[in-house]
């Protein structure tokens, strides 16, 4: 683990930071989820993504029910330290619909 | 432009939707920014990214001052229609620090 001080991170007024989950091999964006400090600490400890579920208002270890865990390869924060990119090796689809990525609705395509 | 009804998108209580900007060629995540409905419409019209600057509380055409415009290749929304991935061909660095990507601070690396 890098000597990164988690106190540097800026959690929003709800105590959350957005986490962009990316496939480590293809770099495809899989999902945008949110972490509170506790779920980030669990993620760092387990090397598995854990989020704060805004809809269910509880901690959510990704894969806990589906088996589709996301094994963390790296975590990077941005220039403002208010967003994260998390590279993972996923055990299965990221999306509850069964899609590999949550991003499937074409809004605009060239 | 795809026949996507923008009314499907869920903007948050501040009228914003997070937009993950990705380099179209390398798939590297460049930045996480936010759009309101108007900045999304401008983006679709100009095929250049336009955001809502939360710090400056105004519309922000990326590249307007720096010249580093981001030319939009595609826009995709997620299963909940509350987040966007925008693939772009950038004219220069995404970050105000001069970095190609805003995500440069290693929190955890294997």
PDB file of N, CA, C and O in Angstrom, chain A residues 4-43:
ATOM      1  N   UNK A   4      -0.269   6.807   1.287  1.00  0.00           N
ATOM      2  CA  UNK A   4      -1.249   7.838   0.982  1.00  0.00           C
ATOM      3  C   UNK A   4      -2.094   8.071   2.231  1.00  0.00           C
ATOM      4  O   UNK A   4      -2.636   7.131   2.806  1.00  0.00           O
ATOM      5  N   UNK A   5      -2.202   9.318   2.619  1.00  0.00           N
ATOM      6  CA  UNK A   5      -2.979   9.667   3.810  1.00  0.00           C
ATOM      7  C   UNK A   5      -4.449   9.847   3.399  1.00  0.00           C
ATOM      8  O   UNK A   5      -4.789  10.778   2.672  1.00  0.00           O
ATOM      9  N   UNK A   6      -5.283   8.939   3.871  1.00  0.00           N
ATOM     10  CA  UNK A   6      -6.702   8.988   3.485  1.00  0.00           C
ATOM     11  C   UNK A   6      -7.369  10.293   3.921  1.00  0.00           C
ATOM     12  O   UNK A   6      -8.405  10.672   3.386  1.00  0.00           O
ATOM     13  N   UNK A   7      -6.764  10.980   4.888  1.00  0.00           N
ATOM     14  CA  UNK A   7      -7.319  12.266   5.322  1.00  0.00           C
ATOM     15  C   UNK A   7      -7.248  13.324   4.226  1.00  0.00           C
ATOM     16  O   UNK A   7      -7.917  14.357   4.312  1.00  0.00           O
ATOM     17  N   UNK A   8      -6.420  13.068   3.216  1.00  0.00           N
ATOM     18  CA  UNK A   8      -6.338  13.998   2.081  1.00  0.00           C
ATOM     19  C   UNK A   8      -7.610  13.984   1.249  1.00  0.00           C
ATOM     20  O   UNK A   8      -7.920  14.967   0.565  1.00  0.00           O
ATOM     21  N   UNK A   9      -8.306  12.850   1.254  1.00  0.00           N
ATOM     22  CA  UNK A   9      -9.481  12.709   0.387  1.00  0.00           C
ATOM     23  C   UNK A   9     -10.622  13.594   0.862  1.00  0.00           C
ATOM     24  O   UNK A   9     -10.847  13.765   2.063  1.00  0.00           O
ATOM     25  N   UNK A  10     -11.325  14.157  -0.113  1.00  0.00           N
ATOM     26  CA  UNK A  10     -12.461  15.020   0.208  1.00  0.00           C
ATOM     27  C   UNK A  10     -13.756  14.252  -0.032  1.00  0.00           C
ATOM     28  O   UNK A  10     -14.148  14.016  -1.176  1.00  0.00           O
ATOM     29  N   UNK A  11     -14.390  13.886   1.044  1.00  0.00           N
ATOM     30  CA  UNK A  11     -15.708  13.272   0.961  1.00  0.00           C
ATOM     31  C   UNK A  11     -16.730  14.409   0.920  1.00  0.00           C
ATOM     32  O   UNK A  11     -16.509  15.474   1.500  1.00  0.00           O
ATOM     33  N   UNK A  12     -17.824  14.173   0.199  1.00  0.00           N
ATOM     34  CA  UNK A  12     -18.806  15.262   0.030  1.00  0.00           C
ATOM     35  C   UNK A  12     -19.658  15.439   1.286  1.00  0.00           C
ATOM     36  O   UNK A  12     -19.399  14.830   2.325  1.00  0.00           O
ATOM     37  N   UNK A  13     -20.671  16.292   1.186  1.00  0.00           N
ATOM     38  CA  UNK A  13     -21.486  16.637   2.357  1.00  0.00           C
ATOM     39  C   UNK A  13     -22.263  15.433   2.906  1.00  0.00           C
ATOM     40  O   UNK A  13     -22.723  15.453   4.042  1.00  0.00           O
ATOM     41  N   UNK A  14     -22.343  14.369   2.080  1.00  0.00           N
ATOM     42  CA  UNK A  14     -22.970  13.124   2.554  1.00  0.00           C
ATOM     43  C   UNK A  14     -21.919  12.121   3.025  1.00  0.00           C
ATOM     44  O   UNK A  14     -22.247  10.976   3.337  1.00  0.00           O
ATOM     45  N   UNK A  15     -20.657  12.550   2.993  1.00  0.00           N
ATOM     46  CA  UNK A  15     -19.582  11.663   3.432  1.00  0.00           C
ATOM     47  C   UNK A  15     -19.138  10.682   2.368  1.00  0.00           C
ATOM     48  O   UNK A  15     -18.511   9.661   2.674  1.00  0.00           O
ATOM     49  N   UNK A  16     -19.440  10.985   1.104  1.00  0.00           N
ATOM     50  CA  UNK A  16     -19.159  10.047   0.017  1.00  0.00           C
ATOM     51  C   UNK A  16     -18.159  10.607  -0.982  1.00  0.00           C
ATOM     52  O   UNK A  16     -18.045  11.819  -1.170  1.00  0.00           O
ATOM     53  N   UNK A  17     -17.454   9.676  -1.637  1.00  0.00           N
ATOM     54  CA  UNK A  17     -16.558  10.028  -2.737  1.00  0.00           C
ATOM     55  C   UNK A  17     -16.907   9.108  -3.907  1.00  0.00           C
ATOM     56  O   UNK A  17     -17.111   7.904  -3.704  1.00  0.00           O
ATOM     57  N   UNK A  18     -17.026   9.662  -5.136  1.00  0.00           N
ATOM     58  CA  UNK A  18     -17.345   8.812  -6.276  1.00  0.00           C
ATOM     59  C   UNK A  18     -16.153   7.948  -6.669  1.00  0.00           C
ATOM     60  O   UNK A  18     -15.007   8.417  -6.649  1.00  0.00           O
ATOM     61  N   UNK A  19     -16.432   6.695  -7.002  1.00  0.00           N
ATOM     62  CA  UNK A  19     -15.396   5.722  -7.365  1.00  0.00           C
ATOM     63  C   UNK A  19     -15.724   5.157  -8.748  1.00  0.00           C
ATOM     64  O   UNK A  19     -16.738   4.493  -8.932  1.00  0.00           O
ATOM     65  N   UNK A  20     -14.849   5.463  -9.702  1.00  0.00           N
ATOM     66  CA  UNK A  20     -14.995   4.967 -11.069  1.00  0.00           C
ATOM     67  C   UNK A  20     -14.291   3.619 -11.137  1.00  0.00           C
ATOM     68  O   UNK A  20     -13.075   3.552 -10.981  1.00  0.00           O
ATOM     69  N   UNK A  21     -15.056   2.559 -11.343  1.00  0.00           N
ATOM     70  CA  UNK A  21     -14.473   1.215 -11.366  1.00  0.00           C
ATOM     71  C   UNK A  21     -14.183   0.825 -12.812  1.00  0.00           C
ATOM     72  O   UNK A  21     -15.057   0.899 -13.681  1.00  0.00           O
ATOM     73  N   UNK A  22     -12.922   0.456 -13.045  1.00  0.00           N
ATOM     74  CA  UNK A  22     -12.414   0.205 -14.392  1.00  0.00           C
ATOM     75  C   UNK A  22     -11.841  -1.210 -14.448  1.00  0.00           C
ATOM     76  O   UNK A  22     -11.203  -1.661 -13.492  1.00  0.00           O
ATOM     77  N   UNK A  23     -12.072  -1.904 -15.550  1.00  0.00           N
ATOM     78  CA  UNK A  23     -11.463  -3.219 -15.752  1.00  0.00           C
ATOM     79  C   UNK A  23      -9.952  -3.042 -15.959  1.00  0.00           C
ATOM     80  O   UNK A  23      -9.533  -2.283 -16.845  1.00  0.00           O
ATOM     81  N   UNK A  24      -9.152  -3.711 -15.158  1.00  0.00           N
ATOM     82  CA  UNK A  24      -7.696  -3.493 -15.178  1.00  0.00           C
ATOM     83  C   UNK A  24      -7.082  -3.893 -16.517  1.00  0.00           C
ATOM     84  O   UNK A  24      -6.080  -3.303 -16.929  1.00  0.00           O
ATOM     85  N   UNK A  25      -7.675  -4.874 -17.183  1.00  0.00           N
ATOM     86  CA  UNK A  25      -7.077  -5.341 -18.444  1.00  0.00           C
ATOM     87  C   UNK A  25      -7.494  -4.487 -19.634  1.00  0.00           C
ATOM     88  O   UNK A  25      -6.660  -4.044 -20.414  1.00  0.00           O
ATOM     89  N   UNK A  26      -8.781  -4.249 -19.783  1.00  0.00           N
ATOM     90  CA  UNK A  26      -9.281  -3.549 -20.983  1.00  0.00           C
ATOM     91  C   UNK A  26      -9.443  -2.054 -20.763  1.00  0.00           C
ATOM     92  O   UNK A  26      -9.648  -1.312 -21.720  1.00  0.00           O
ATOM     93  N   UNK A  27      -9.408  -1.618 -19.500  1.00  0.00           N
ATOM     94  CA  UNK A  27      -9.631  -0.216 -19.115  1.00  0.00           C
ATOM     95  C   UNK A  27     -11.091   0.225 -19.318  1.00  0.00           C
ATOM     96  O   UNK A  27     -11.411   1.405 -19.154  1.00  0.00           O
ATOM     97  N   UNK A  28     -11.964  -0.712 -19.655  1.00  0.00           N
ATOM     98  CA  UNK A  28     -13.383  -0.345 -19.807  1.00  0.00           C
ATOM     99  C   UNK A  28     -13.957   0.122 -18.467  1.00  0.00           C
ATOM    100  O   UNK A  28     -13.697  -0.498 -17.432  1.00  0.00           O
ATOM    101  N   UNK A  29     -14.725   1.204 -18.499  1.00  0.00           N
ATOM    102  CA  UNK A  29     -15.398   1.658 -17.285  1.00  0.00           C
ATOM    103  C   UNK A  29     -16.550   0.704 -16.982  1.00  0.00           C
ATOM    104  O   UNK A  29     -17.404   0.453 -17.846  1.00  0.00           O
ATOM    105  N   UNK A  30     -16.562   0.156 -15.778  1.00  0.00           N
ATOM    106  CA  UNK A  30     -17.571  -0.835 -15.410  1.00  0.00           C
ATOM    107  C   UNK A  30     -18.747  -0.215 -14.685  1.00  0.00           C
ATOM    108  O   UNK A  30     -19.894  -0.555 -14.949  1.00  0.00           O
ATOM    109  N   UNK A  31     -18.463   0.695 -13.770  1.00  0.00           N
ATOM    110  CA  UNK A  31     -19.542   1.270 -12.978  1.00  0.00           C
ATOM    111  C   UNK A  31     -19.055   2.529 -12.273  1.00  0.00           C
ATOM    112  O   UNK A  31     -17.850   2.739 -12.120  1.00  0.00           O
ATOM    113  N   UNK A  32     -19.985   3.369 -11.907  1.00  0.00           N
ATOM    114  CA  UNK A  32     -19.674   4.479 -11.005  1.00  0.00           C
ATOM    115  C   UNK A  32     -20.410   4.200  -9.706  1.00  0.00           C
ATOM    116  O   UNK A  32     -21.643   4.070  -9.703  1.00  0.00           O
ATOM    117  N   UNK A  33     -19.658   4.078  -8.636  1.00  0.00           N
ATOM    118  CA  UNK A  33     -20.273   3.815  -7.338  1.00  0.00           C
ATOM    119  C   UNK A  33     -19.710   4.812  -6.330  1.00  0.00           C
ATOM    120  O   UNK A  33     -18.895   5.669  -6.690  1.00  0.00           O
ATOM    121  N   UNK A  34     -20.158   4.717  -5.103  1.00  0.00           N
ATOM    122  CA  UNK A  34     -19.765   5.701  -4.093  1.00  0.00           C
ATOM    123  C   UNK A  34     -19.240   4.992  -2.859  1.00  0.00           C
ATOM    124  O   UNK A  34     -19.763   3.963  -2.443  1.00  0.00           O
ATOM    125  N   UNK A  35     -18.215   5.582  -2.280  1.00  0.00           N
ATOM    126  CA  UNK A  35     -17.626   5.035  -1.061  1.00  0.00           C
ATOM    127  C   UNK A  35     -17.693   6.056   0.053  1.00  0.00           C
ATOM    128  O   UNK A  35     -17.460   7.251  -0.190  1.00  0.00           O
ATOM    129  N   UNK A  36     -17.983   5.587   1.244  1.00  0.00           N
ATOM    130  CA  UNK A  36     -17.725   6.421   2.414  1.00  0.00           C
ATOM    131  C   UNK A  36     -16.349   5.986   2.965  1.00  0.00           C
ATOM    132  O   UNK A  36     -15.722   5.075   2.429  1.00  0.00           O
ATOM    133  N   UNK A  37     -15.895   6.642   3.985  1.00  0.00           N
ATOM    134  CA  UNK A  37     -14.562   6.334   4.505  1.00  0.00           C
ATOM    135  C   UNK A  37     -14.453   4.865   4.933  1.00  0.00           C
ATOM    136  O   UNK A  37     -13.457   4.204   4.664  1.00  0.00           O
ATOM    137  N   UNK A  38     -15.518   4.377   5.555  1.00  0.00           N
ATOM    138  CA  UNK A  38     -15.476   2.997   6.052  1.00  0.00           C
ATOM    139  C   UNK A  38     -15.401   1.986   4.905  1.00  0.00           C
ATOM    140  O   UNK A  38     -14.627   1.022   4.959  1.00  0.00           O
ATOM    141  N   UNK A  39     -16.188   2.211   3.860  1.00  0.00           N
ATOM    142  CA  UNK A  39     -16.169   1.243   2.747  1.00  0.00           C
ATOM    143  C   UNK A  39     -14.829   1.302   2.014  1.00  0.00           C
ATOM    144  O   UNK A  39     -14.352   0.279   1.510  1.00  0.00           O
ATOM    145  N   UNK A  40     -14.208   2.479   1.985  1.00  0.00           N
ATOM    146  CA  UNK A  40     -12.874   2.569   1.382  1.00  0.00           C
ATOM    147  C   UNK A  40     -11.858   1.793   2.224  1.00  0.00           C
ATOM    148  O   UNK A  40     -11.013   1.065   1.690  1.00  0.00           O
ATOM    149  N   UNK A  41     -11.979   1.932   3.537  1.00  0.00           N
ATOM    150  CA  UNK A  41     -11.045   1.200   4.409  1.00  0.00           C
ATOM    151  C   UNK A  41     -11.236  -0.314   4.275  1.00  0.00           C
ATOM    152  O   UNK A  41     -10.264  -1.069   4.248  1.00  0.00           O
ATOM    153  N   UNK A  42     -12.496  -0.740   4.165  1.00  0.00           N
ATOM    154  CA  UNK A  42     -12.765  -2.173   3.961  1.00  0.00           C
ATOM    155  C   UNK A  42     -12.184  -2.621   2.620  1.00  0.00           C
ATOM    156  O   UNK A  42     -11.568  -3.682   2.515  1.00  0.00           O
ATOM    157  N   UNK A  43     -12.360  -1.780   1.576  1.00  0.00           N
ATOM    158  CA  UNK A  43     -11.828  -2.107   0.250  1.00  0.00           C
ATOM    159  C   UNK A  43     -10.312  -2.282   0.299  1.00  0.00           C
ATOM    160  O   UNK A  43      -9.757  -3.218  -0.290  1.00  0.00           O
TER     161      UNK A  43
END
